[in-house]
Amino acid sequence: MKLGFVGAGRVGATSAFTCLLNLDVEEIALVDIAEDLAVGEAMDLTHAAAGVDKYPKIVGGSDYSLLKGSDVIVVTAGLARKPGMTRLDLANKNAGIIRDVAKKIMEASPESKIIVVTNPMDVMTYIMWKETGKPRNEVFGMGNMLDSQRLKATLFAQGARNIRKAWIIGEHGDSMFIMWSQADFDGEVDREKTLEQVRFVAAEVIKRKGATIYGPAVAIYRMVNAIVNDTKEEIPTSVILQGEYGIEDVSVGVPAIIGSGGVEKVVEYDLPEEELNALRNSASILKERLRELGY
Ligand code: NAI
């Protein structure tokens, strides 16, 4: 099994590390515009692997041909927002990067499943899907899985136990919401407080350490694991909707079954009106952002 990573920065390299430790990987390829960084990360990961008696082939560089034959490619290439940069400036810059990455992936490894992580992730997932021309089950985004990990941690801190299901869905951003109707755990929590805490906690991490890294790395690993081990788990994922929940032609986070086929099914719950409206609100915000970018 081979994993590809486009973007060998903080999240790309750490998710490669997490996958390396937890999965049976034969080959890892890291591609980054910063060639030395990708080569250096590949070397460092090789040394980490040997420490647990694993000897996969790990390569790094700026040449996309390294990705050939990857089962899954995780895309974290892009910029983070810098002071003075508007949301739209960032989206424009990263959209340009994603278009370029899409073209190069299709030349090097057109069969791979692609997990998009670059922010604004839902918008970038749509652009990747459009530009690759791949079926929607093969191009999807990671965002709500991380949001849901943050939710689980917040619920636990408030005394919730045996958390069996706790999903955040919708935009990976301000309009995301908790799917309380399907949540399943023991104990009582303050719902309003929970959503506020989960929404702002990423900004708190970024303020203190500059980026979120381990949380996303584990969420990426969980999605890669579902694909390569065909677990058919339900994982909240940004998917191009084609009529589900009355939404189409936009990528937005919904519960999905992930297996060797990628997104094998969008799970359509009979949501209460409030949650359905919140999902449709996220979808319309994301459509507007896509329109701003010319899609
Ligand atoms: P980083 O700056 O550490 O890494 C980004 C890497 O992309 C850099 O190594 C850079 O050289 C590379 N890059 C830039 N342009 C490229 C191009 N044209 N081709 C190939 N590589 C290119 O950033 P970090 O912290 O790893 O974050 C990466 C992205 O992931 C950001 O957009 C961030 O906002 C997003 N993110 C998304 C999350 C989610 O839940 N969806 C969670 C955390 C981060």
GROMACS .gro file of C-alpha atoms and ligand atoms in nm:
model
  339
    1MET     CA    1   0.000   0.000   0.000
    2LYS     CA    2   0.135   0.338  -0.100
    3LEU     CA    3   0.046   0.677   0.044
    4GLY     CA    4   0.120   1.009  -0.123
    5PHE     CA    5   0.136   1.350   0.043
    6VAL     CA    6   0.134   1.677  -0.150
    7GLY     CA    7   0.254   1.929   0.104
    8ALA     CA    8   0.522   1.811   0.346
    9GLY     CA    9   0.471   2.095   0.594
   10ARG     CA   10   0.343   2.061   0.948
   11VAL     CA   11   0.018   1.877   0.880
   12GLY     CA   12   0.145   1.681   0.578
   13ALA     CA   13   0.455   1.545   0.749
   14THR     CA   14   0.279   1.476   1.080
   15SER     CA   15  -0.003   1.287   0.910
   16ALA     CA   16   0.255   1.083   0.718
   17PHE     CA   17   0.419   1.005   1.053
   18THR     CA   18   0.086   0.905   1.211
   19CYS     CA   19   0.002   0.679   0.915
   20LEU     CA   20   0.350   0.529   0.917
   21LEU     CA   21   0.321   0.429   1.284
   22ASN     CA   22  -0.034   0.298   1.267
   23LEU     CA   23  -0.072   0.140   0.924
   24ASP     CA   24   0.100  -0.126   0.723
   25VAL     CA   25   0.251   0.107   0.465
   26GLU     CA   26   0.486  -0.020   0.193
   27GLU     CA   27   0.565   0.316   0.041
   28ILE     CA   28   0.528   0.684   0.126
   29ALA     CA   29   0.595   0.970  -0.117
   30LEU     CA   30   0.613   1.332  -0.001
   31VAL     CA   31   0.595   1.605  -0.264
   32ASP     CA   32   0.645   1.972  -0.183
   33ILE     CA   33   0.745   2.282  -0.373
   34ALA     CA   34   1.012   2.309  -0.101
   35GLU     CA   35   1.216   2.016  -0.229
   36ASP     CA   36   1.469   2.000   0.055
   37LEU     CA   37   1.193   1.997   0.312
   38ALA     CA   38   1.027   1.696   0.144
   39VAL     CA   39   1.359   1.511   0.114
   40GLY     CA   40   1.449   1.587   0.476
   41GLU     CA   41   1.109   1.475   0.607
   42ALA     CA   42   1.137   1.152   0.407
   43MET     CA   43   1.477   1.082   0.563
   44ASP     CA   44   1.356   1.161   0.914
   45LEU     CA   45   1.048   0.938   0.869
   46THR     CA   46   1.269   0.655   0.741
   47HIS     CA   47   1.469   0.674   1.064
   48ALA     CA   48   1.152   0.682   1.274
   49ALA     CA   49   1.023   0.371   1.095
   50ALA     CA   50   1.340   0.174   1.161
   51GLY     CA   51   1.292   0.238   1.532
   52VAL     CA   52   0.978   0.025   1.523
   53ASP     CA   53   1.130  -0.226   1.280
   54LYS     CA   54   0.945  -0.097   0.977
   55TYR     CA   55   1.133  -0.048   0.649
   56PRO     CA   56   0.892   0.102   0.396
   57LYS     CA   57   1.029   0.293   0.099
   58ILE     CA   58   0.994   0.662   0.186
   59VAL     CA   59   1.083   0.923  -0.075
   60GLY     CA   60   1.053   1.300  -0.094
   61GLY     CA   61   1.103   1.571  -0.354
   62SER     CA   62   0.929   1.820  -0.577
   63ASP     CA   63   0.865   1.583  -0.867
   64TYR     CA   64   0.506   1.457  -0.886
   65SER     CA   65   0.614   1.135  -1.055
   66LEU     CA   66   0.709   1.018  -0.703
   67LEU     CA   67   0.335   0.983  -0.635
   68LYS     CA   68   0.276   0.726  -0.909
   69GLY     CA   69   0.068   0.432  -0.790
   70SER     CA   70  -0.044   0.590  -0.459
   71ASP     CA   71  -0.361   0.439  -0.316
   72VAL     CA   72  -0.440   0.765  -0.139
   73ILE     CA   73  -0.296   1.116  -0.180
   74VAL     CA   74  -0.337   1.366   0.105
   75VAL     CA   75  -0.322   1.729  -0.009
   76THR     CA   76  -0.211   1.990   0.245
   77ALA     CA   77  -0.020   2.212   0.000
   78GLY     CA   78  -0.101   2.576   0.042
   79LEU     CA   79  -0.061   2.888   0.242
   80ALA     CA   80  -0.193   2.982   0.582
   81ARG     CA   81  -0.352   3.323   0.628
   82LYS     CA   82  -0.096   3.595   0.690
   83PRO     CA   83  -0.164   3.926   0.867
   84GLY     CA   84  -0.340   4.168   0.630
   85MET     CA   85  -0.457   3.890   0.400
   86THR     CA   86  -0.832   3.864   0.352
   87ARG     CA   87  -1.020   3.534   0.345
   88LEU     CA   88  -1.074   3.583  -0.026
   89ASP     CA   89  -0.702   3.655  -0.091
   90LEU     CA   90  -0.615   3.327   0.079
   91ALA     CA   91  -0.885   3.136  -0.108
   92ASN     CA   92  -0.760   3.280  -0.438
   93LYS     CA   93  -0.399   3.186  -0.368
   94ASN     CA   94  -0.482   2.834  -0.250
   95ALA     CA   95  -0.726   2.782  -0.538
   96GLY     CA   96  -0.438   2.850  -0.778
   97ILE     CA   97  -0.224   2.595  -0.592
   98ILE     CA   98  -0.502   2.333  -0.590
   99ARG     CA   99  -0.560   2.375  -0.967
  100ASP     CA  100  -0.191   2.314  -1.028
  101VAL     CA  101  -0.179   2.017  -0.788
  102ALA     CA  102  -0.492   1.867  -0.950
  103LYS     CA  103  -0.334   1.874  -1.294
  104LYS     CA  104  -0.009   1.721  -1.174
  105ILE     CA  105  -0.180   1.446  -0.973
  106MET     CA  106  -0.383   1.351  -1.280
  107GLU     CA  107  -0.064   1.323  -1.483
  108ALA     CA  108   0.126   1.125  -1.220
  109SER     CA  109  -0.129   0.907  -1.043
  110PRO     CA  110  -0.482   0.943  -1.183
  111GLU     CA  111  -0.621   0.640  -1.000
  112SER     CA  112  -0.550   0.766  -0.647
  113LYS     CA  113  -0.816   0.864  -0.397
  114ILE     CA  114  -0.756   1.226  -0.296
  115ILE     CA  115  -0.816   1.368   0.052
  116VAL     CA  116  -0.811   1.749   0.048
  117VAL     CA  117  -0.704   1.928   0.366
  118THR     CA  118  -0.589   2.272   0.242
  119ASN     CA  119  -0.814   2.553   0.367
  120PRO     CA  120  -1.075   2.675   0.300
  121MET     CA  121  -1.113   2.302   0.275
  122ASP     CA  122  -1.472   2.258   0.148
  123VAL     CA  123  -1.408   2.507  -0.131
  124MET     CA  124  -1.071   2.349  -0.218
  125THR     CA  125  -1.234   2.003  -0.229
  126TYR     CA  126  -1.485   2.125  -0.485
  127ILE     CA  127  -1.208   2.281  -0.694
  128MET     CA  128  -1.000   1.962  -0.678
  129TRP     CA  129  -1.303   1.759  -0.786
  130LYS     CA  130  -1.379   1.993  -1.076
  131GLU     CA  131  -1.021   2.023  -1.195
  132THR     CA  132  -0.940   1.650  -1.177
  133GLY     CA  133  -1.270   1.545  -1.334
  134LYS     CA  134  -1.268   1.243  -1.104
  135PRO     CA  135  -1.586   1.087  -0.963
  136ARG     CA  136  -1.697   1.238  -0.633
  137ASN     CA  137  -1.628   0.919  -0.437
  138GLU     CA  138  -1.256   0.964  -0.512
  139VAL     CA  139  -1.212   1.330  -0.410
  140PHE     CA  140  -1.328   1.442  -0.068
  141GLY     CA  141  -1.217   1.659   0.221
  142MET     CA  142  -1.108   1.632   0.584
  143GLY     CA  143  -1.243   1.894   0.822
  144ASN     CA  144  -1.548   1.782   1.018
  145MET     CA  145  -1.364   1.474   1.147
  146LEU     CA  146  -1.124   1.711   1.321
  147ASP     CA  147  -1.411   1.934   1.436
  148SER     CA  148  -1.577   1.622   1.577
  149GLN     CA  149  -1.261   1.519   1.764
  150ARG     CA  150  -1.267   1.864   1.922
  151LEU     CA  151  -1.633   1.811   2.006
  152LYS     CA  152  -1.562   1.476   2.170
  153ALA     CA  153  -1.283   1.629   2.381
  154THR     CA  154  -1.514   1.915   2.486
  155LEU     CA  155  -1.800   1.677   2.573
  156PHE     CA  156  -1.567   1.460   2.780
  157ALA     CA  157  -1.435   1.764   2.967
  158GLN     CA  158  -1.795   1.848   3.061
  159GLY     CA  159  -1.850   1.503   3.205
  160ALA     CA  160  -1.989   1.313   2.907
  161ARG     CA  161  -1.878   0.949   2.896
  162ASN     CA  162  -1.902   0.655   2.652
  163ILE     CA  163  -1.915   0.890   2.356
  164ARG     CA  164  -2.045   0.663   2.081
  165LYS     CA  165  -2.135   0.927   1.828
  166ALA     CA  166  -2.077   1.304   1.823
  167TRP     CA  167  -2.055   1.462   1.480
  168ILE     CA  168  -2.006   1.816   1.369
  169ILE     CA  169  -2.116   1.865   1.010
  170GLY     CA  170  -2.158   2.150   0.762
  171GLU     CA  171  -1.888   2.395   0.660
  172HIS     CA  172  -1.543   2.336   0.810
  173GLY     CA  173  -1.566   2.692   0.940
  174ASP     CA  174  -1.793   2.932   1.121
  175SER     CA  175  -2.128   2.789   1.010
  176MET     CA  176  -2.052   2.432   1.122
  177PHE     CA  177  -2.296   2.282   1.372
  178ILE     CA  178  -2.342   1.985   1.603
  179MET     CA  179  -2.569   1.706   1.482
  180TRP     CA  180  -2.733   1.679   1.824
  181SER     CA  181  -3.019   1.470   1.686
  182GLN     CA  182  -2.783   1.177   1.624
  183ALA     CA  183  -2.543   1.233   1.916
  184ASP     CA  184  -2.509   0.935   2.146
  185PHE     CA  185  -2.326   0.954   2.478
  186ASP     CA  186  -2.390   0.919   2.850
  187GLY     CA  187  -2.431   1.232   3.063
  188GLU     CA  188  -2.562   1.587   3.025
  189VAL     CA  189  -2.383   1.887   2.877
  190ASP     CA  190  -2.450   2.255   2.810
  191ARG     CA  191  -2.525   2.255   2.436
  192GLU     CA  192  -2.477   2.627   2.366
  193LYS     CA  193  -2.149   2.638   2.552
  194THR     CA  194  -2.027   2.326   2.373
  195LEU     CA  195  -2.074   2.470   2.024
  196GLU     CA  196  -1.907   2.800   2.117
  197GLN     CA  197  -1.609   2.619   2.268
  198VAL     CA  198  -1.564   2.388   1.971
  199ARG     CA  199  -1.591   2.673   1.720
  200PHE     CA  200  -1.320   2.884   1.875
  201VAL     CA  201  -1.082   2.624   2.008
  202ALA     CA  202  -0.878   2.594   1.685
  203ALA     CA  203  -0.804   2.967   1.696
  204GLU     CA  204  -0.684   2.924   2.055
  205VAL     CA  205  -0.441   2.650   1.948
  206ILE     CA  206  -0.314   2.859   1.654
  207LYS     CA  207  -0.268   3.161   1.879
  208ARG     CA  208  -0.049   2.958   2.112
  209LYS     CA  209   0.150   2.722   1.887
  210GLY     CA  210   0.104   2.870   1.541
  211ALA     CA  211  -0.089   2.583   1.386
  212THR     CA  212  -0.305   2.281   1.458
  213ILE     CA  213  -0.106   1.969   1.381
  214TYR     CA  214  -0.173   1.652   1.584
  215GLY     CA  215  -0.551   1.686   1.572
  216PRO     CA  216  -0.560   1.706   1.191
  217ALA     CA  217  -0.293   1.435   1.157
  218VAL     CA  218  -0.507   1.186   1.349
  219ALA     CA  219  -0.823   1.282   1.158
  220ILE     CA  220  -0.635   1.227   0.830
  221TYR     CA  221  -0.503   0.894   0.954
  222ARG     CA  222  -0.857   0.782   1.044
  223MET     CA  223  -0.977   0.859   0.692
  224VAL     CA  224  -0.676   0.694   0.525
  225ASN     CA  225  -0.724   0.389   0.748
  226ALA     CA  226  -1.091   0.363   0.647
  227ILE     CA  227  -0.987   0.357   0.281
  228VAL     CA  228  -0.687   0.128   0.288
  229ASN     CA  229  -0.840  -0.118   0.535
  230ASP     CA  230  -1.187  -0.089   0.383
  231THR     CA  231  -1.346  -0.034   0.725
  232LYS     CA  232  -1.666   0.120   0.586
  233GLU     CA  233  -1.683   0.348   0.891
  234GLU     CA  234  -1.911   0.645   0.916
  235ILE     CA  235  -1.692   0.956   0.915
  236PRO     CA  236  -1.807   1.316   0.865
  237THR     CA  237  -1.647   1.417   0.535
  238SER     CA  238  -1.672   1.701   0.287
  239VAL     CA  239  -1.839   1.547  -0.018
  240ILE     CA  240  -1.979   1.688  -0.342
  241LEU     CA  241  -2.352   1.651  -0.285
  242GLN     CA  242  -2.578   1.549  -0.568
  243GLY     CA  243  -2.921   1.597  -0.420
  244GLU     CA  244  -2.865   1.453  -0.073
  245TYR     CA  245  -3.030   1.669   0.193
  246GLY     CA  246  -3.174   1.870  -0.098
  247ILE     CA  247  -2.825   2.011  -0.177
  248GLU     CA  248  -2.625   1.986  -0.495
  249ASP     CA  249  -2.312   2.103  -0.670
  250VAL     CA  250  -2.116   2.200  -0.360
  251SER     CA  251  -1.882   2.013  -0.126
  252VAL     CA  252  -1.995   2.025   0.236
  253GLY     CA  253  -1.943   1.808   0.542
  254VAL     CA  254  -2.192   1.524   0.589
  255PRO     CA  255  -2.171   1.179   0.749
  256ALA     CA  256  -2.032   0.936   0.491
  257ILE     CA  257  -1.932   0.571   0.473
  258ILE     CA  258  -1.565   0.548   0.383
  259GLY     CA  259  -1.409   0.231   0.249
  260SER     CA  260  -1.183   0.110  -0.028
  261GLY     CA  261  -1.404   0.288  -0.282
  262GLY     CA  262  -1.347   0.621  -0.103
  263VAL     CA  263  -1.679   0.781  -0.013
  264GLU     CA  264  -1.902   0.480  -0.070
  265LYS     CA  265  -2.221   0.641   0.052
  266VAL     CA  266  -2.351   0.967   0.193
  267VAL     CA  267  -2.552   0.881   0.504
  268GLU     CA  268  -2.883   1.065   0.487
  269TYR     CA  269  -3.039   1.105   0.830
  270ASP     CA  270  -3.388   1.230   0.875
  271LEU     CA  271  -3.265   1.553   1.034
  272PRO     CA  272  -3.487   1.787   1.235
  273GLU     CA  273  -3.566   2.111   1.052
  274GLU     CA  274  -3.317   2.317   1.253
  275GLU     CA  275  -3.024   2.092   1.156
  276LEU     CA  276  -3.135   2.060   0.794
  277ASN     CA  277  -3.154   2.439   0.771
  278ALA     CA  278  -2.809   2.471   0.926
  279LEU     CA  279  -2.667   2.229   0.667
  280ARG     CA  280  -2.834   2.413   0.382
  281ASN     CA  281  -2.704   2.742   0.523
  282SER     CA  282  -2.346   2.606   0.518
  283ALA     CA  283  -2.400   2.487   0.161
  284SER     CA  284  -2.521   2.827   0.045
  285ILE     CA  285  -2.228   3.007   0.215
  286LEU     CA  286  -1.986   2.770   0.040
  287LYS     CA  287  -2.159   2.814  -0.296
  288GLU     CA  288  -2.120   3.189  -0.260
  289ARG     CA  289  -1.746   3.147  -0.188
  290LEU     CA  290  -1.712   2.927  -0.497
  291ARG     CA  291  -1.889   3.193  -0.701
  292GLU     CA  292  -1.640   3.453  -0.575
  293LEU     CA  293  -1.364   3.228  -0.711
  294GLY     CA  294  -1.533   3.190  -1.049
  295TYR     CA  295  -1.692   2.844  -1.001
  296NAI     P1  296   0.260   2.444   0.625
  296NAI     O1  297   0.290   2.583   0.578
  296NAI     O2  298   0.337   2.386   0.736
  296NAI     O3  299   0.270   2.343   0.500
  296NAI     C1  300   0.220   2.374   0.373
  296NAI     C2  301   0.320   2.321   0.273
  296NAI     O4  302   0.266   2.340   0.141
  296NAI     C3  303   0.455   2.392   0.278
  296NAI     O5  304   0.558   2.298   0.306
  296NAI     C4  305   0.469   2.453   0.139
  296NAI     O6  306   0.602   2.451   0.089
  296NAI     C5  307   0.377   2.364   0.057
  296NAI     N1  308   0.334   2.424  -0.068
  296NAI     C6  309   0.296   2.551  -0.093
  296NAI     N2  310   0.265   2.566  -0.221
  296NAI     C7  311   0.281   2.446  -0.280
  296NAI     C8  312   0.264   2.400  -0.414
  296NAI     N3  313   0.224   2.481  -0.512
  296NAI     N4  314   0.291   2.270  -0.438
  296NAI     C9  315   0.334   2.189  -0.340
  296NAI     N5  316   0.352   2.227  -0.213
  296NAI    C10  317   0.326   2.355  -0.184
  296NAI     O7  318   0.105   2.444   0.658
  296NAI     P2  319   0.024   2.337   0.746
  296NAI     O8  320   0.017   2.385   0.885
  296NAI     O9  321   0.076   2.202   0.718
  296NAI    O10  322  -0.123   2.354   0.682
  296NAI    C11  323  -0.145   2.316   0.547
  296NAI    C12  324  -0.286   2.353   0.504
  296NAI    O11  325  -0.379   2.271   0.574
  296NAI    C13  326  -0.327   2.498   0.531
  296NAI    O12  327  -0.408   2.543   0.424
  296NAI    C14  328  -0.410   2.486   0.657
  296NAI    O13  329  -0.500   2.592   0.672
  296NAI    C15  330  -0.480   2.354   0.631
  296NAI     N6  331  -0.533   2.287   0.748
  296NAI    C16  332  -0.655   2.228   0.733
  296NAI    C17  333  -0.712   2.158   0.837
  296NAI    C18  334  -0.845   2.092   0.815
  296NAI    O14  335  -0.904   2.044   0.912
  296NAI     N7  336  -0.894   2.083   0.694
  296NAI    C19  337  -0.645   2.145   0.967
  296NAI    C20  338  -0.515   2.207   0.971
  296NAI    C21  339  -0.462   2.276   0.864
   0.00000   0.00000   0.00000
